[in-house]
Short mmCIF file of C-alpha atoms and ligand atoms in Angstrom, two decimals:
data_model
loop_
_atom_site.label_atom_id
_atom_site.label_comp_id
_atom_site.label_asym_id
_atom_site.label_seq_id
_atom_site.Cartn_x
_atom_site.Cartn_y
_atom_site.Cartn_z
CA MET A 345 -17.22 21.43 30.70
CA ASP A 346 -14.56 22.69 29.04
CA GLU A 347 -14.60 21.34 25.20
CA ASP A 348 -10.83 20.49 25.34
CA PHE A 349 -10.43 18.62 28.83
CA SER A 350 -13.81 16.71 27.69
CA LEU A 351 -12.00 15.53 24.35
CA ILE A 352 -9.02 14.68 26.25
CA GLU A 353 -10.66 12.92 28.89
CA TYR A 354 -13.41 10.97 26.34
CA TYR A 355 -9.98 9.69 24.50
CA ARG A 356 -8.08 8.83 27.48
CA ARG A 357 -11.26 6.82 28.68
CA ARG A 358 -11.71 5.17 25.47
CA ALA A 359 -7.98 4.10 24.36
CA PRO A 360 -8.90 0.48 25.24
CA GLU A 361 -11.71 0.37 22.67
CA TYR A 362 -10.01 2.82 20.25
CA GLU A 363 -9.12 0.86 17.64
CA SER A 364 -12.11 -1.48 16.95
CA VAL A 365 -13.48 1.63 15.25
CA TYR A 366 -10.98 0.26 12.15
CA GLY A 367 -12.52 -2.94 10.85
CA ARG A 368 -15.64 -2.66 12.56
CA PHE A 369 -18.20 -1.03 10.48
CA ASP A 370 -18.35 -1.28 6.62
CA PRO A 371 -15.65 -3.17 4.19
CA GLU A 372 -15.93 0.27 1.70
CA ILE A 373 -14.51 2.45 5.06
CA GLU A 374 -12.12 -0.57 5.15
CA ASN A 375 -11.03 -0.27 1.72
CA GLU A 376 -10.71 3.79 2.00
CA ASN A 377 -8.42 3.30 5.34
CA GLN A 378 -6.12 1.20 2.92
CA VAL A 379 -6.20 3.42 0.04
CA THR A 380 -5.14 6.13 2.72
CA ALA A 381 -2.35 4.28 4.25
CA GLU A 382 -0.86 3.51 1.02
CA ILE A 383 -0.72 7.19 -0.12
CA LEU A 384 0.66 8.18 3.34
CA LYS A 385 3.13 5.55 3.07
CA GLN A 386 4.02 7.12 -0.62
CA TYR A 387 3.86 10.92 0.40
CA LEU A 388 6.09 10.58 3.55
CA LYS A 389 8.65 8.20 2.50
CA GLY A 390 12.16 8.41 3.57
CA ARG A 391 11.06 11.65 5.78
CA ARG A 392 11.66 12.50 9.29
CA VAL A 393 8.07 12.83 10.69
CA LEU A 394 6.26 14.58 13.76
CA GLU A 395 3.21 12.97 14.40
CA VAL A 396 0.33 14.97 16.13
CA ALA A 397 -2.23 13.10 18.16
CA CYS A 398 -0.85 9.75 17.06
CA GLY A 399 -3.18 7.83 19.30
CA THR A 400 -2.70 4.00 19.47
CA GLY A 401 0.02 4.64 16.62
CA TYR A 402 -2.61 2.90 14.33
CA TRP A 403 -1.22 5.13 11.21
CA THR A 404 2.32 5.53 12.68
CA HIS A 405 2.36 1.57 11.93
CA PHE A 406 1.58 2.14 8.15
CA LEU A 407 3.94 4.91 7.90
CA SER A 408 6.63 3.17 9.83
CA TYR A 409 7.29 0.81 6.53
CA THR A 410 8.41 4.21 4.72
CA ALA A 411 9.30 6.79 6.91
CA LYS A 412 12.85 7.20 7.88
CA GLU A 413 11.87 8.21 11.47
CA ILE A 414 8.86 9.29 13.49
CA LYS A 415 8.14 11.21 16.61
CA ALA A 416 4.88 10.48 17.64
CA THR A 417 3.06 12.60 20.04
CA ASP A 418 -0.43 12.91 21.63
CA ILE A 419 -1.63 14.63 24.86
CA ASN A 420 -2.73 10.78 26.59
CA LYS A 421 -0.60 8.89 27.98
CA GLU A 422 -3.16 5.73 27.79
CA VAL A 423 -3.38 5.66 23.93
CA ILE A 424 0.81 6.29 23.59
CA ASP A 425 1.33 3.04 26.16
CA LEU A 426 -1.00 1.27 23.72
CA ALA A 427 1.02 2.40 20.86
CA LYS A 428 4.37 1.58 22.47
CA GLN A 429 3.33 -1.96 22.53
CA LYS A 430 3.15 -1.94 18.26
CA LYS A 431 6.32 -3.22 15.90
CA PHE A 432 7.27 -0.61 14.24
CA ASN A 433 9.67 -0.69 10.75
CA CYS A 434 11.55 2.38 11.47
CA SER A 435 12.69 4.46 14.29
CA VAL A 436 9.75 5.44 16.36
CA SER A 437 9.53 7.40 19.45
CA PHE A 438 7.16 8.53 21.60
CA GLN A 439 6.35 11.89 23.64
CA ILE A 440 3.28 13.27 25.31
CA MET A 441 2.35 16.45 24.19
CA ASP A 442 -0.36 19.13 23.29
CA ALA A 443 -0.87 19.73 19.88
CA TYR A 444 -1.32 23.28 20.06
CA ASN A 445 2.33 23.58 22.27
CA LEU A 446 4.97 21.64 20.32
CA ALA A 447 8.05 21.08 22.52
CA PHE A 448 10.77 21.30 19.57
CA GLU A 449 12.67 23.91 18.17
CA ASP A 450 11.65 25.66 14.85
CA LYS A 451 12.21 23.51 11.46
CA LYS A 452 12.98 20.42 13.32
CA PHE A 453 11.16 17.96 11.30
CA ASN A 454 10.76 17.75 7.35
CA ALA A 455 7.18 15.81 7.38
CA GLY A 456 3.85 16.45 9.38
CA LEU A 457 1.14 14.10 10.06
CA ALA A 458 -1.92 14.49 11.61
CA ASN A 459 -4.72 11.88 11.17
CA PHE A 460 -8.40 12.17 12.33
CA TRP A 461 -7.21 15.03 14.56
CA PHE A 462 -8.69 18.02 12.51
CA SER A 463 -11.78 17.56 13.30
CA HIS A 464 -11.58 17.87 16.84
CA ILE A 465 -10.05 21.34 16.88
CA PRO A 466 -12.44 23.94 17.88
CA LYS A 467 -13.14 26.06 15.13
CA LYS A 468 -11.46 29.41 16.88
CA ARG A 469 -7.93 27.33 17.55
CA ILE A 470 -7.49 26.01 13.95
CA ASN A 471 -5.12 28.89 13.01
CA GLN A 472 -3.29 28.54 16.10
CA PHE A 473 -2.85 24.62 15.57
CA ILE A 474 -1.41 24.90 11.82
CA LYS A 475 0.77 27.87 12.56
CA GLU A 476 2.41 25.70 15.69
CA PHE A 477 2.30 22.47 13.51
CA HIS A 478 4.10 24.40 10.89
CA ARG A 479 6.63 26.25 13.18
CA VAL A 480 8.41 23.09 13.61
CA LEU A 481 8.51 22.01 9.76
CA GLN A 482 11.59 23.00 7.49
CA PRO A 483 10.87 24.77 4.22
CA GLY A 484 10.34 22.04 1.50
CA SER A 485 8.08 20.08 4.33
CA ARG A 486 5.32 17.48 3.22
CA VAL A 487 2.30 17.49 5.20
CA PHE A 488 -0.51 14.56 5.32
CA ILE A 489 -3.94 15.21 7.11
CA THR A 490 -6.74 13.25 7.07
CA ASP A 491 -10.43 13.31 8.45
CA ASN A 492 -14.09 12.07 7.98
CA HIS A 493 -16.96 13.45 6.00
CA ASN A 494 -19.83 13.94 7.81
CA PHE A 495 -21.87 10.61 6.66
CA GLN A 496 -24.37 8.24 8.12
CA LEU A 497 -23.93 5.08 8.81
CA SER A 498 -26.20 3.30 11.40
CA GLY A 499 -24.40 3.13 14.75
CA TYR A 500 -21.47 4.54 13.46
CA LEU A 501 -19.92 6.91 16.21
CA GLY A 502 -22.73 8.54 17.77
CA LYS A 503 -25.62 11.26 17.07
CA LEU A 504 -24.52 14.72 15.45
CA VAL A 505 -25.14 17.78 18.23
CA THR A 506 -25.29 21.40 17.55
CA LYS A 507 -25.44 23.95 20.22
CA LYS A 508 -27.08 27.59 19.58
CA GLY A 509 -24.76 30.35 19.23
CA ASP A 510 -21.71 27.81 18.75
CA GLU A 511 -20.07 27.41 15.65
CA ASN A 512 -18.75 23.59 16.30
CA THR A 513 -20.65 20.62 16.06
CA TYR A 514 -20.60 17.57 18.51
CA LYS A 515 -21.00 13.75 18.50
CA LEU A 516 -22.69 12.40 21.64
CA ARG A 517 -20.62 9.26 22.05
CA GLN A 518 -21.12 6.41 24.38
CA LEU A 519 -18.40 4.21 25.82
CA ARG A 520 -18.60 0.44 26.56
CA ASP A 521 -18.58 1.11 30.31
CA GLY A 522 -21.73 3.33 29.49
CA SER A 523 -20.35 6.42 30.28
CA GLU A 524 -22.17 9.36 27.79
CA HIS A 525 -19.61 11.83 25.88
CA LEU A 526 -20.31 14.98 23.94
CA VAL A 527 -17.53 15.35 21.75
CA LEU A 528 -16.29 18.38 19.55
CA LYS A 529 -16.29 17.10 16.02
CA ASN A 530 -16.16 19.43 12.99
CA TYR A 531 -16.65 18.58 9.52
CA TYR A 532 -15.66 20.47 6.40
CA THR A 533 -16.52 20.31 2.68
CA ILE A 534 -13.48 20.91 0.49
CA ASN A 535 -14.11 24.43 -0.08
CA GLU A 536 -14.17 25.41 3.49
CA LEU A 537 -10.83 23.14 3.40
CA VAL A 538 -9.36 25.16 0.47
CA LYS A 539 -10.02 28.22 2.38
CA ILE A 540 -8.92 27.37 6.22
CA PHE A 541 -5.63 26.20 4.21
CA SER A 542 -4.96 28.87 1.68
CA ASN A 543 -4.03 30.96 4.74
CA HIS A 544 -1.35 29.31 5.41
CA VAL A 545 0.22 27.07 2.22
CA LYS A 546 1.25 29.38 -0.94
CA GLY A 547 -0.65 28.03 -3.96
CA PHE A 548 -2.91 25.53 -1.73
CA SER A 549 -5.82 24.52 -3.72
CA LYS A 550 -8.51 22.11 -4.56
CA SER A 551 -5.69 19.99 -5.88
CA ASN A 552 -4.38 19.82 -2.66
CA VAL A 553 -7.65 18.14 -1.05
CA GLN A 554 -8.32 14.29 -2.00
CA SER A 555 -12.07 13.33 -1.66
CA SER A 556 -13.68 10.00 -1.35
CA LYS A 557 -16.92 8.85 0.06
CA TYR A 558 -16.48 8.74 3.51
CA PHE A 559 -12.78 10.69 4.20
CA TRP A 560 -10.74 13.75 2.96
CA ARG A 561 -7.58 13.97 2.52
CA VAL A 562 -5.36 17.08 2.43
CA VAL A 563 -1.58 17.00 1.26
CA TYR A 564 0.43 19.73 0.75
CA GLU A 565 4.58 20.87 0.28
CA LEU A 566 5.73 23.77 2.57
CA ASP A 567 7.55 26.59 0.98
C1 SAM B 648 -9.33 10.46 16.78
S1 SAM B 648 -8.11 10.32 17.59
C2 SAM B 648 -6.90 9.84 16.47
C3 SAM B 648 -5.79 9.19 16.43
C4 SAM B 648 -5.18 8.64 15.66
N1 SAM B 648 -4.13 9.95 14.86
C5 SAM B 648 -5.86 7.74 14.67
O1 SAM B 648 -5.94 8.33 13.60
O2 SAM B 648 -5.88 6.48 14.70
C6 SAM B 648 -7.95 11.76 18.30
C7 SAM B 648 -6.39 11.74 19.16
O3 SAM B 648 -6.19 13.29 19.63
C8 SAM B 648 -5.56 13.15 21.25
N2 SAM B 648 -5.78 14.73 21.36
C9 SAM B 648 -6.69 15.19 22.12
N3 SAM B 648 -6.59 16.40 22.58
C10 SAM B 648 -5.38 16.96 22.15
C11 SAM B 648 -4.02 17.64 22.22
N4 SAM B 648 -4.70 19.06 22.37
N5 SAM B 648 -2.97 17.23 21.74
C12 SAM B 648 -2.89 16.36 21.25
N6 SAM B 648 -3.53 15.11 21.28
C13 SAM B 648 -4.58 15.46 21.63
C14 SAM B 648 -6.73 12.07 21.71
O4 SAM B 648 -5.94 11.59 22.79
C15 SAM B 648 -6.75 10.73 20.70
O5 SAM B 648 -5.88 10.16 20.52
#
């Protein structure tokens, strides 16, 4: 099955149970998420933000305390419908949209947010995504991206699967309805992140990557 379609379908079906991932596994993970929320709020304070793959609006909600306005986008209507039920503290609007094909004019926003999306990008599409993301950001924009390290925690979101001759890795995940999904999920070292983003961001270095036990955060400003 096409890997993008499988991913979209998995998150469409996971929508009602998605947020149980937050607060379910480990107090340390929750502490790290709180740290991420605070850094995000400070880094994108006062900005007009484009959020891609916003899901149920978990991070949109935190950021709405400090951002000027947020355009939150995701390819799945089911997650956006849930996000819309949240209360936000700045102007937030939602739009169904493919992260690889953003329906905005060039340089429309002055900040970009992409949380827990990067790991789901097939490696061959990473440059395409970053170019498209940057296209709609004006010079001086700030970007915030966070995602998981490859940590092992009992019961945490499925077994890692590799396929012969495939540069991507996958997680075998089960939903509450019993359905099983092989979901593309890639993990990166700090050096790999530096290599990827250096191709797109002038002066990008290790100082742009914050790393903790469970998560990494990439923060940078565009020229
Ligand atoms: C791991 S969730 C992250 C949701 C949210 N950012 C968060 O951190 O809670 C990944 C999201 O990517 C969305 N998605 C999958 N393929 C997409 C695409 N091509 N364009 C935009 N969103 C996509 C899914 O619908 C899902 O909501």
